[in-house]
PDB file of C-alpha atoms in Angstrom:
ATOM      1  CA  MET A  25     -24.783 -40.692   3.370  1.00 51.00           C
ATOM      2  CA  SER A  26     -27.546 -38.609   2.895  1.00 52.00           C
ATOM      3  CA  LYS A  27     -29.026 -35.515   4.480  1.00 54.00           C
ATOM      4  CA  ILE A  28     -31.802 -37.438   6.733  1.00 51.00           C
ATOM      5  CA  GLU A  29     -28.799 -39.540   7.755  1.00 66.00           C
ATOM      6  CA  ILE A  30     -27.381 -37.130   8.944  1.00 61.00           C
ATOM      7  CA  SER A  31     -29.983 -35.680  10.822  1.00 67.00           C
ATOM      8  CA  GLN A  32     -30.006 -38.352  12.477  1.00 75.00           C
ATOM      9  CA  VAL A  33     -25.833 -38.405  13.591  1.00 76.00           C
ATOM     10  CA  ILE A  34     -26.621 -34.973  14.760  1.00 71.00           C
ATOM     11  CA  GLU A  35     -29.357 -35.639  16.592  1.00 76.00           C
ATOM     12  CA  GLN A  36     -27.962 -38.242  17.639  1.00 81.00           C
ATOM     13  CA  ILE A  37     -24.507 -36.292  18.725  1.00 82.00           C
ATOM     14  CA  LYS A  38     -26.805 -32.822  20.736  1.00 80.00           C
ATOM     15  CA  GLU A  39     -26.259 -33.603  24.167  1.00 84.00           C
ATOM     16  CA  GLU A  40     -22.785 -33.688  23.387  1.00 87.00           C
ATOM     17  CA  ILE A  41     -22.560 -30.561  22.743  1.00 87.00           C
ATOM     18  CA  GLU A  42     -21.818 -27.695  24.930  1.00 88.00           C
ATOM     19  CA  VAL A  43     -22.309 -23.909  24.688  1.00 85.00           C
ATOM     20  CA  ASP A  44     -21.652 -21.416  27.162  1.00 86.00           C
ATOM     21  CA  ALA A  45     -22.989 -17.628  28.075  1.00 84.00           C
ATOM     22  CA  SER A  46     -20.783 -15.735  25.390  1.00 83.00           C
ATOM     23  CA  GLY A  47     -21.874 -18.140  22.829  1.00 84.00           C
ATOM     24  CA  LYS A  48     -18.439 -19.956  22.744  1.00 87.00           C
ATOM     25  CA  GLY A  49     -19.504 -24.062  21.159  1.00 87.00           C
ATOM     26  CA  LYS A  50     -17.387 -26.946  22.058  1.00 90.00           C
ATOM     27  CA  ALA A  51     -18.452 -30.681  21.592  1.00 89.00           C
ATOM     28  CA  SER A  52     -16.584 -33.571  22.261  1.00 92.00           C
ATOM     29  CA  MET A  53     -13.968 -35.907  20.456  1.00 93.00           C
ATOM     30  CA  LYS A  54     -16.568 -38.654  20.078  1.00 92.00           C
ATOM     31  CA  ALA A  55     -19.060 -36.256  18.324  1.00 90.00           C
ATOM     32  CA  THR A  56     -17.178 -34.375  15.959  1.00 90.00           C
ATOM     33  CA  ALA A  57     -15.950 -37.765  14.871  1.00 91.00           C
ATOM     34  CA  ARG A  58     -19.351 -38.379  14.339  1.00 89.00           C
ATOM     35  CA  LEU A  59     -19.586 -35.279  12.392  1.00 87.00           C
ATOM     36  CA  ALA A  60     -16.547 -36.069  10.317  1.00 89.00           C
ATOM     37  CA  GLY A  61     -17.320 -39.788   9.174  1.00 90.00           C
ATOM     38  CA  VAL A  62     -13.958 -40.851  11.010  1.00 93.00           C
ATOM     39  CA  SER A  63     -12.990 -43.000  14.218  1.00 93.00           C
ATOM     40  CA  ASP A  64     -12.442 -40.621  17.671  1.00 91.00           C
ATOM     41  CA  LYS A  65      -9.100 -42.743  17.511  1.00 93.00           C
ATOM     42  CA  ALA A  66      -8.425 -41.251  14.700  1.00 93.00           C
ATOM     43  CA  ILE A  67      -8.960 -37.649  15.632  1.00 93.00           C
ATOM     44  CA  GLY A  68      -7.606 -37.881  19.014  1.00 92.00           C
ATOM     45  CA  LYS A  69      -4.393 -40.086  17.773  1.00 92.00           C
ATOM     46  CA  ALA A  70      -4.061 -36.441  15.485  1.00 92.00           C
ATOM     47  CA  LEU A  71      -4.443 -34.295  18.603  1.00 92.00           C
ATOM     48  CA  GLU A  72      -2.206 -35.582  20.373  1.00 91.00           C
ATOM     49  CA  SER A  73       0.456 -35.269  18.227  1.00 90.00           C
ATOM     50  CA  ALA A  74       0.711 -31.926  18.562  1.00 87.00           C
ATOM     51  CA  ASN A  75       3.429 -32.018  21.571  1.00 83.00           C
ATOM     52  CA  LEU A  76       5.787 -34.391  19.653  1.00 83.00           C
ATOM     53  CA  GLU A  77       5.337 -35.049  15.605  1.00 90.00           C
ATOM     54  CA  PRO A  78       2.036 -33.113  14.232  1.00 91.00           C
ATOM     55  CA  SER A  79      -0.103 -34.379  11.878  1.00 93.00           C
ATOM     56  CA  LYS A  80      -1.665 -32.759   8.950  1.00 93.00           C
ATOM     57  CA  LEU A  81      -4.779 -32.262  10.416  1.00 93.00           C
ATOM     58  CA  ALA A  82      -2.430 -31.411  14.270  1.00 92.00           C
ATOM     59  CA  GLN A  83      -0.661 -28.711  11.422  1.00 92.00           C
ATOM     60  CA  THR A  84      -3.804 -27.409  10.044  1.00 90.00           C
ATOM     61  CA  LEU A  85      -4.831 -26.675  13.306  1.00 91.00           C
ATOM     62  CA  ILE A  86      -1.928 -25.204  14.853  1.00 90.00           C
ATOM     63  CA  GLN A  87      -1.541 -22.826  11.323  1.00 89.00           C
ATOM     64  CA  GLN A  88      -5.082 -21.499  11.859  1.00 87.00           C
ATOM     65  CA  GLY A  89      -3.352 -20.251  15.250  1.00 87.00           C
ATOM     66  CA  PHE A  90      -4.636 -22.058  18.456  1.00 88.00           C
ATOM     67  CA  ASP A  91      -1.588 -23.813  20.873  1.00 88.00           C
ATOM     68  CA  ALA A  92      -0.159 -26.759  20.227  1.00 87.00           C
ATOM     69  CA  ALA A  93      -0.111 -26.850  24.444  1.00 85.00           C
ATOM     70  CA  ASN A  94      -4.322 -27.505  24.129  1.00 88.00           C
ATOM     71  CA  LEU A  95      -4.820 -29.788  21.364  1.00 92.00           C
ATOM     72  CA  ASN A  96      -4.436 -32.686  22.798  1.00 88.00           C
ATOM     73  CA  GLN A  97      -6.794 -31.874  26.408  1.00 90.00           C
ATOM     74  CA  TRP A  98      -9.286 -31.538  23.558  1.00 93.00           C
ATOM     75  CA  ARG A  99      -9.639 -35.552  24.167  1.00 90.00           C
ATOM     76  CA  THR A 100     -11.148 -34.960  27.240  1.00 90.00           C
ATOM     77  CA  ASP A 101     -12.484 -31.691  27.977  1.00 91.00           C
ATOM     78  CA  GLY A 102     -14.070 -31.263  24.603  1.00 92.00           C
ATOM     79  CA  ILE A 103     -12.805 -29.315  20.209  1.00 93.00           C
ATOM     80  CA  PRO A 104     -13.955 -25.875  20.542  1.00 91.00           C
ATOM     81  CA  ASP A 105     -16.426 -24.573  17.444  1.00 89.00           C
ATOM     82  CA  ILE A 106     -14.003 -23.018  15.256  1.00 88.00           C
ATOM     83  CA  ALA A 107     -11.448 -25.840  14.921  1.00 90.00           C
ATOM     84  CA  ILE A 108     -14.686 -28.829  14.408  1.00 90.00           C
ATOM     85  CA  GLY A 109     -15.248 -26.574  11.499  1.00 88.00           C
ATOM     86  CA  ILE A 110     -11.671 -26.652  10.635  1.00 91.00           C
ATOM     87  CA  ILE A 111     -11.264 -30.884  11.287  1.00 92.00           C
ATOM     88  CA  LEU A 112     -15.380 -31.147   9.422  1.00 90.00           C
ATOM     89  CA  HIS A 113     -12.856 -29.075   6.568  1.00 90.00           C
ATOM     90  CA  TYR A 114     -10.388 -31.051   6.600  1.00 92.00           C
ATOM     91  CA  TYR A 115     -11.655 -34.408   6.354  1.00 92.00           C
ATOM     92  CA  GLY A 116     -14.030 -33.201   3.471  1.00 90.00           C
ATOM     93  CA  TYR A 117     -11.218 -31.751   1.458  1.00 91.00           C
ATOM     94  CA  GLU A 118      -7.523 -32.391   2.657  1.00 92.00           C
ATOM     95  CA  ALA A 119      -7.383 -35.549   3.700  1.00 91.00           C
ATOM     96  CA  GLY A 120      -6.486 -36.986   0.802  1.00 92.00           C
ATOM     97  CA  ARG A 121      -7.275 -40.904   0.869  1.00 93.00           C
ATOM     98  CA  TYR A 122      -9.019 -40.429   4.694  1.00 92.00           C
ATOM     99  CA  CYS A 123     -11.178 -37.755   3.127  1.00 94.00           C
ATOM    100  CA  THR A 124     -15.097 -38.732   3.564  1.00 92.00           C
ATOM    101  CA  GLN A 125     -17.607 -37.521   1.761  1.00 89.00           C
ATOM    102  CA  GLN A 126     -20.260 -37.502   5.526  1.00 86.00           C
ATOM    103  CA  ALA A 127     -17.966 -34.427   6.282  1.00 86.00           C
ATOM    104  CA  LYS A 128     -18.338 -32.842   3.080  1.00 87.00           C
ATOM    105  CA  LEU A 129     -21.639 -32.935   2.895  1.00 83.00           C
ATOM    106  CA  VAL A 130     -21.943 -31.244   6.602  1.00 81.00           C
ATOM    107  CA  CYS A 131     -19.191 -28.638   5.547  1.00 80.00           C
ATOM    108  CA  GLN A 132     -21.854 -27.526   2.797  1.00 78.00           C
ATOM    109  CA  ALA A 133     -24.506 -28.115   5.627  1.00 71.00           C
ATOM    110  CA  PHE A 134     -22.763 -25.366   7.983  1.00 71.00           C
ATOM    111  CA  GLY A 135     -21.115 -23.406   5.609  1.00 62.00           C
ATOM    112  CA  THR A 136     -23.803 -21.039   5.343  1.00 52.00           C
ATOM    113  CA  ILE A 137     -23.862 -19.886   9.217  1.00 59.00           C
ATOM    114  CA  GLY A 138     -20.907 -21.186  10.429  1.00 70.00           C
ATOM    115  CA  VAL A 139     -20.508 -24.304  13.241  1.00 71.00           C
ATOM    116  CA  ARG A 140     -20.746 -22.585  16.153  1.00 74.00           C
ATOM    117  CA  ALA A 141     -24.299 -20.953  14.652  1.00 76.00           C
ATOM    118  CA  TRP A 142     -25.515 -24.538  14.134  1.00 67.00           C
ATOM    119  CA  MET A 143     -24.320 -25.433  17.968  1.00 73.00           C
ATOM    120  CA  GLN A 144     -26.354 -22.543  19.408  1.00 75.00           C
ATOM    121  CA  ASP A 145     -29.452 -23.289  17.334  1.00 70.00           C
ATOM    122  CA  VAL A 146     -29.339 -27.426  18.712  1.00 64.00           C
ATOM    123  CA  SER A 147     -28.649 -26.006  22.147  1.00 71.00           C
ATOM    124  CA  GLY A 148     -30.688 -23.991  23.034  1.00 72.00           C
ATOM    125  CA  TRP A 149     -28.209 -21.043  24.255  1.00 73.00           C
ATOM    126  CA  ALA A 150     -29.648 -17.091  23.622  1.00 70.00           C
ATOM    127  CA  LYS A 151     -28.229 -14.212  24.040  1.00 70.00           C
ATOM    128  CA  PRO A 152     -28.513 -13.340  27.135  1.00 68.00           C
ATOM    129  CA  THR A 153     -30.395  -9.900  28.101  1.00 65.00           C
ATOM    130  CA  GLN A 154     -28.270  -6.967  29.339  1.00 62.00           C
ATOM    131  CA  GLN A 155     -29.691  -5.615  32.319  1.00 62.00           C
ATOM    132  CA  HIS A 156     -30.208  -1.728  31.636  1.00 57.00           C
ATOM    133  CA  SER A 157     -29.242   0.644  34.321  1.00 60.00           C
ATOM    134  CA  ASN A 158     -30.360   4.252  35.412  1.00 66.00           C
ATOM    135  CA  THR A 159     -26.286   5.652  34.590  1.00 66.00           C
ATOM    136  CA  PRO A 160     -26.769   7.730  31.543  1.00 66.00           C
ATOM    137  CA  THR A 161     -24.475   6.978  28.658  1.00 63.00           C
ATOM    138  CA  PRO A 162     -21.408   8.656  28.200  1.00 69.00           C
ATOM    139  CA  ALA A 163     -20.900  11.061  25.646  1.00 69.00           C
ATOM    140  CA  LEU A 164     -17.558  11.959  23.214  1.00 68.00           C
ATOM    141  CA  PRO A 165     -16.399  15.088  24.103  1.00 72.00           C
ATOM    142  CA  PRO A 166     -16.476  17.977  21.419  1.00 74.00           C
ATOM    143  CA  VAL A 167     -14.827  17.427  17.569  1.00 66.00           C
ATOM    144  CA  GLU A 168     -12.395  20.033  19.166  1.00 70.00           C
ATOM    145  CA  GLN A 169     -11.841  18.431  22.861  1.00 76.00           C
ATOM    146  CA  ARG A 170     -11.096  15.243  20.901  1.00 72.00           C
ATOM    147  CA  LEU A 171      -8.948  16.864  17.676  1.00 71.00           C
ATOM    148  CA  LYS A 172      -6.723  18.633  20.609  1.00 74.00           C
ATOM    149  CA  THR A 173      -5.994  15.160  22.058  1.00 76.00           C
ATOM    150  CA  LEU A 174      -5.138  13.796  18.970  1.00 73.00           C
ATOM    151  CA  VAL A 175      -2.522  16.403  18.418  1.00 73.00           C
ATOM    152  CA  GLU A 176      -1.872  15.875  21.556  1.00 76.00           C
ATOM    153  CA  ALA A 177      -0.792  12.710  21.271  1.00 75.00           C
ATOM    154  CA  MET A 178       0.195  12.496  17.489  1.00 72.00           C
ATOM    155  CA  LYS A 179       3.002  15.259  19.187  1.00 75.00           C
ATOM    156  CA  THR A 180       4.217  12.964  22.319  1.00 77.00           C
ATOM    157  CA  LEU A 181       4.955  10.070  20.213  1.00 70.00           C
ATOM    158  CA  ALA A 182       7.010  12.455  17.580  1.00 72.00           C
ATOM    159  CA  GLU A 183       9.258  13.656  20.745  1.00 73.00           C
ATOM    160  CA  LEU A 184       9.488   9.468  21.758  1.00 71.00           C
ATOM    161  CA  THR A 185       9.963   8.810  17.873  1.00 69.00           C
ATOM    162  CA  GLY A 186      12.073  11.028  17.388  1.00 72.00           C
ATOM    163  CA  GLY A 187      10.197  12.193  14.520  1.00 69.00           C
ATOM    164  CA  ARG A 188      10.493   8.924  12.981  1.00 68.00           C
ATOM    165  CA  LEU A 189       6.736   8.397  12.861  1.00 65.00           C
ATOM    166  CA  ASN A 190       5.539   5.624  11.340  1.00 68.00           C
ATOM    167  CA  PRO A 191       3.993   6.504   7.990  1.00 69.00           C
ATOM    168  CA  TYR A 192       1.066   4.564   7.876  1.00 66.00           C
ATOM    169  CA  MET A 193       0.109   5.700  11.226  1.00 65.00           C
ATOM    170  CA  GLU A 194       0.163   8.985  10.351  1.00 68.00           C
ATOM    171  CA  GLN A 195      -1.985   8.814   7.764  1.00 71.00           C
ATOM    172  CA  GLN A 196      -4.370   7.052   9.500  1.00 69.00           C
ATOM    173  CA  MET A 197      -4.470   9.491  11.867  1.00 69.00           C
ATOM    174  CA  THR A 198      -5.138  12.142   8.811  1.00 72.00           C
ATOM    175  CA  ASP A 199      -7.806  10.808   7.982  1.00 72.00           C
ATOM    176  CA  TYR A 200      -9.189  10.232  11.134  1.00 71.00           C
ATOM    177  CA  ALA A 201      -9.307  13.585  11.675  1.00 73.00           C
ATOM    178  CA  THR A 202     -10.368  14.722   8.398  1.00 74.00           C
ATOM    179  CA  ASN A 203     -13.286  12.577   8.563  1.00 73.00           C
ATOM    180  CA  LEU A 204     -14.523  13.607  12.192  1.00 70.00           C
ATOM    181  CA  PHE A 205     -14.350  17.687  10.581  1.00 70.00           C
ATOM    182  CA  ALA A 206     -15.965  15.816   7.457  1.00 72.00           C
ATOM    183  CA  ASP A 207     -18.659  14.054   9.952  1.00 71.00           C
ATOM    184  CA  HIS A 208     -19.434  16.845  12.054  1.00 68.00           C
ATOM    185  CA  ASN A 209     -19.684  19.692   9.449  1.00 69.00           C
ATOM    186  CA  ARG A 210     -22.347  17.365   7.970  1.00 68.00           C
ATOM    187  CA  GLN A 211     -24.624  17.013  11.047  1.00 65.00           C
ATOM    188  CA  ALA A 212     -23.955  20.635  11.636  1.00 64.00           C
ATOM    189  CA  LEU A 213     -25.753  21.010   8.500  1.00 61.00           C
ATOM    190  CA  THR A 214     -28.369  19.448   8.516  1.00 56.00           C
ATOM    191  CA  GLY A 215     -29.499  19.021  12.794  1.00 52.00           C
ATOM    192  CA  THR A 216     -29.334  15.694  12.407  1.00 57.00           C
ATOM    193  CA  GLN A 217     -27.612  12.701  14.623  1.00 71.00           C
ATOM    194  CA  GLU A 218     -27.305   9.991  11.922  1.00 79.00           C
ATOM    195  CA  LYS A 219     -24.025   8.201  12.099  1.00 86.00           C
ATOM    196  CA  TRP A 220     -22.968   6.374   8.730  1.00 88.00           C
ATOM    197  CA  LEU A 221     -20.256   4.170   9.190  1.00 89.00           C
ATOM    198  CA  GLY A 222     -18.349   1.356   7.370  1.00 89.00           C
ATOM    199  CA  VAL A 223     -18.843  -2.250   8.343  1.00 91.00           C
ATOM    200  CA  VAL A 224     -15.364  -2.585   8.917  1.00 89.00           C
ATOM    201  CA  ASN A 225     -14.968   0.831  11.048  1.00 87.00           C
ATOM    202  CA  PHE A 226     -18.898  -0.180  12.562  1.00 91.00           C
ATOM    203  CA  ALA A 227     -17.143  -4.007  14.172  1.00 91.00           C
ATOM    204  CA  GLU A 228     -14.125  -2.432  15.745  1.00 89.00           C
ATOM    205  CA  SER A 229     -16.110   0.331  17.130  1.00 88.00           C
ATOM    206  CA  GLU A 230     -19.657  -0.307  17.499  1.00 90.00           C
ATOM    207  CA  LEU A 231     -18.558  -4.199  18.633  1.00 91.00           C
ATOM    208  CA  GLY A 232     -14.989  -3.768  19.776  1.00 89.00           C
ATOM    209  CA  LYS A 233     -13.846  -6.433  17.471  1.00 89.00           C
ATOM    210  CA  LYS A 234     -10.413  -6.297  15.849  1.00 89.00           C
ATOM    211  CA  VAL A 235     -10.657  -7.024  12.085  1.00 88.00           C
ATOM    212  CA  PRO A 236      -7.622  -8.158  10.443  1.00 88.00           C
ATOM    213  CA  ILE A 237      -5.973  -6.762   7.213  1.00 83.00           C
ATOM    214  CA  LYS A 238      -4.327 -10.226   6.341  1.00 84.00           C
ATOM    215  CA  GLY A 239      -5.911 -14.387   6.975  1.00 87.00           C
ATOM    216  CA  SER A 240      -9.242 -15.910   6.606  1.00 89.00           C
ATOM    217  CA  HIS A 241     -11.292 -12.860   7.953  1.00 91.00           C
ATOM    218  CA  TYR A 242      -9.257 -10.007   6.588  1.00 87.00           C
ATOM    219  CA  ARG A 243     -11.053  -7.110   6.636  1.00 86.00           C
ATOM    220  CA  GLY A 244     -12.102  -7.283   2.707  1.00 86.00           C
ATOM    221  CA  HIS A 245     -14.289 -10.201   3.768  1.00 91.00           C
ATOM    222  CA  LEU A 246     -15.980  -8.804   5.844  1.00 93.00           C
ATOM    223  CA  GLY A 247     -17.464  -6.094   4.024  1.00 90.00           C
ATOM    224  CA  THR A 248     -18.482  -9.241   1.608  1.00 92.00           C
ATOM    225  CA  TRP A 249     -19.714 -11.179   3.287  1.00 93.00           C
ATOM    226  CA  VAL A 250     -22.073  -7.662   3.969  1.00 93.00           C
ATOM    227  CA  ARG A 251     -23.162  -7.252   1.215  1.00 91.00           C
ATOM    228  CA  THR A 252     -23.949 -10.325  -0.482  1.00 92.00           C
ATOM    229  CA  PHE A 253     -25.836 -12.325   2.643  1.00 93.00           C
ATOM    230  CA  TYR A 254     -27.598  -8.606   4.209  1.00 93.00           C
ATOM    231  CA  PRO A 255     -28.371  -6.670   0.701  1.00 92.00           C
ATOM    232  CA  GLN A 256     -31.264  -5.154   2.694  1.00 92.00           C
ATOM    233  CA  LEU A 257     -29.503  -3.069   5.165  1.00 92.00           C
ATOM    234  CA  GLY A 258     -28.403  -1.158   2.666  1.00 88.00           C
ATOM    235  CA  ASN A 259     -26.033   0.111  -0.162  1.00 86.00           C
ATOM    236  CA  ARG A 260     -24.726   3.586  -0.167  1.00 88.00           C
ATOM    237  CA  GLN A 261     -21.744   4.883  -1.171  1.00 86.00           C
ATOM    238  CA  GLU A 262     -19.297   7.908  -0.163  1.00 82.00           C
ATOM    239  CA  ASN A 263     -16.081   8.924  -1.448  1.00 79.00           C
ATOM    240  CA  ARG A 264     -13.937   8.957   1.874  1.00 73.00           C
ATOM    241  CA  LEU A 265      -9.987   9.163   2.910  1.00 66.00           C
ATOM    242  CA  VAL A 266      -8.693   5.972   3.381  1.00 66.00           C
ATOM    243  CA  ASN A 267      -4.785   5.440   3.793  1.00 61.00           C
ATOM    244  CA  GLY A 268      -4.716   9.125   2.249  1.00 61.00           C
ATOM    245  CA  THR A 269      -6.572   8.066  -1.059  1.00 69.00           C
ATOM    246  CA  GLN A 270      -9.914   9.281  -1.748  1.00 72.00           C
ATOM    247  CA  GLN A 271     -12.165   6.232  -2.161  1.00 78.00           C
ATOM    248  CA  ASP A 272     -15.517   4.864  -2.358  1.00 82.00           C
ATOM    249  CA  VAL A 273     -16.409   3.370   0.585  1.00 84.00           C
ATOM    250  CA  TYR A 274     -19.452   1.109   1.184  1.00 89.00           C
ATOM    251  CA  VAL A 275     -21.421   3.497   3.973  1.00 91.00           C
ATOM    252  CA  TYR A 276     -24.536   2.473   6.821  1.00 92.00           C
ATOM    253  CA  PRO A 277     -27.044   4.319   8.653  1.00 91.00           C
ATOM    254  CA  CYS A 278     -25.778   3.276  11.793  1.00 91.00           C
ATOM    255  CA  HIS A 279     -28.268   4.915  13.671  1.00 88.00           C
ATOM    256  CA  ASP A 280     -31.430   2.954  12.746  1.00 88.00           C
ATOM    257  CA  PRO A 281     -31.693   0.612  15.163  1.00 89.00           C
ATOM    258  CA  VAL A 282     -32.802  -2.392  12.703  1.00 91.00           C
ATOM    259  CA  VAL A 283     -29.167  -1.371  10.053  1.00 92.00           C
ATOM    260  CA  ALA A 284     -27.671  -1.886  13.891  1.00 91.00           C
ATOM    261  CA  ALA A 285     -28.436  -5.223  15.226  1.00 92.00           C
ATOM    262  CA  GLY A 286     -28.495  -7.007  11.517  1.00 93.00           C
ATOM    263  CA  LEU A 287     -25.035  -5.125  11.426  1.00 94.00           C
ATOM    264  CA  THR A 288     -24.104  -6.619  14.381  1.00 94.00           C
ATOM    265  CA  LYS A 289     -25.234 -10.255  13.219  1.00 94.00           C
ATOM    266  CA  ALA A 290     -23.745 -10.542   9.884  1.00 94.00           C
ATOM    267  CA  VAL A 291     -20.454  -8.850  12.085  1.00 94.00           C
ATOM    268  CA  GLU A 292     -20.849 -12.076  14.434  1.00 94.00           C
ATOM    269  CA  GLU A 293     -21.518 -14.633  12.247  1.00 94.00           C
ATOM    270  CA  PHE A 294     -18.654 -13.365   9.823  1.00 94.00           C
ATOM    271  CA  PHE A 295     -16.155 -14.094  12.441  1.00 93.00           C
ATOM    272  CA  ALA A 296     -17.934 -17.001  14.061  1.00 93.00           C
ATOM    273  CA  HIS A 297     -17.338 -19.306  10.850  1.00 93.00           C
ATOM    274  CA  PRO A 298     -14.438 -21.157  10.640  1.00 92.00           C
ATOM    275  CA  SER A 299     -14.518 -20.473   6.624  1.00 91.00           C
ATOM    276  CA  PRO A 300     -16.007 -16.635   5.311  1.00 91.00           C
ATOM    277  CA  GLY A 301     -14.065 -17.175   1.686  1.00 90.00           C
ATOM    278  CA  ALA A 302     -15.317 -20.299   1.279  1.00 90.00           C
ATOM    279  CA  ALA A 303     -19.258 -19.749   1.963  1.00 90.00           C
ATOM    280  CA  LEU A 304     -18.268 -16.088  -0.288  1.00 90.00           C
ATOM    281  CA  LYS A 305     -17.369 -17.919  -3.132  1.00 89.00           C
ATOM    282  CA  GLN A 306     -19.906 -20.604  -2.778  1.00 88.00           C
ATOM    283  CA  ALA A 307     -22.495 -17.968  -3.300  1.00 87.00           C
ATOM    284  CA  ARG A 308     -20.964 -16.125  -6.386  1.00 88.00           C
ATOM    285  CA  ALA A 309     -20.082 -12.978  -4.292  1.00 84.00           C
ATOM    286  CA  PHE A 310     -16.938 -12.362  -6.188  1.00 78.00           C
ATOM    287  CA  SER A 311     -17.427 -12.074  -9.434  1.00 72.00           C
ATOM    288  CA  LYS A 312     -18.275  -8.410  -8.656  1.00 57.00           C
ATOM    289  CA  LYS A 313     -14.674  -6.055  -8.485  1.00 53.00           C
ATOM    290  CA  SER A 314     -15.998  -5.369  -3.996  1.00 51.00           C
ATOM    291  CA  LEU A 315     -15.883  -1.705  -3.271  1.00 51.00           C
ATOM    292  CA  VAL A 316     -13.736  -0.662   0.641  1.00 51.00           C
ATOM    293  CA  THR A 317     -15.108  -1.225   3.382  1.00 59.00           C
ATOM    294  CA  ALA A 318     -13.691   0.951   5.602  1.00 55.00           C
TER     295      ALA A 318
END
């Protein structure tokens, strides 16, 4: 099947795609089957098997974190965008004799932007604009107060655990306090309100994301994603404490609205992509040793 024919299939299934207000998409089982180049009966049978004897496809979806109890419901309610990416990859590369060239081509077509971004595009979805209020933006307490609160919290934890604190947590708190002091001193010396953050720190503190330490969307891949697909955001490195050791870390000027917007877009695309590792590998992003991205 040619790219032109795939474009025709995509055009034909546009009406069977929905994107909610938060930007999450889903498509009918029939539309998903058309994309993968298989029958909707085959996908329906795989989803239906989840609660009894899960098929290989159902097992793959469950291993990726989807609840087996929900898979059968997708047959009528629609299949989530992330699950569609997994299904396409399955029929493109993992289904053995049931693999289809069409699924592989569609995977390649979506490889750099992800299924969710594609659904948002074809459905004309736009991120809702936030209503600006006159409420003043909350300000963080002074550094001294934050450190005092941290010390009191650690003291309480020590009392509750009988002095047996998790060494990793204890080191994380030490790193936090040290970096807090360093940032405060730097701003006091320069007289500016600059904010230089690693991409993981930005995703968690500014966007409220939880960046895992392992899995398909782990923090190492997030940093590589930004440096590979958004090199224009900067390449500054700083030596910072990470897990108790001084390491070189890529940091970005998050006080710059353009950079902050670019990082936000990069993080959203990263988490929307069904397999960022595969996209990075295709982009030959692992040819050089990566630095820490905390």
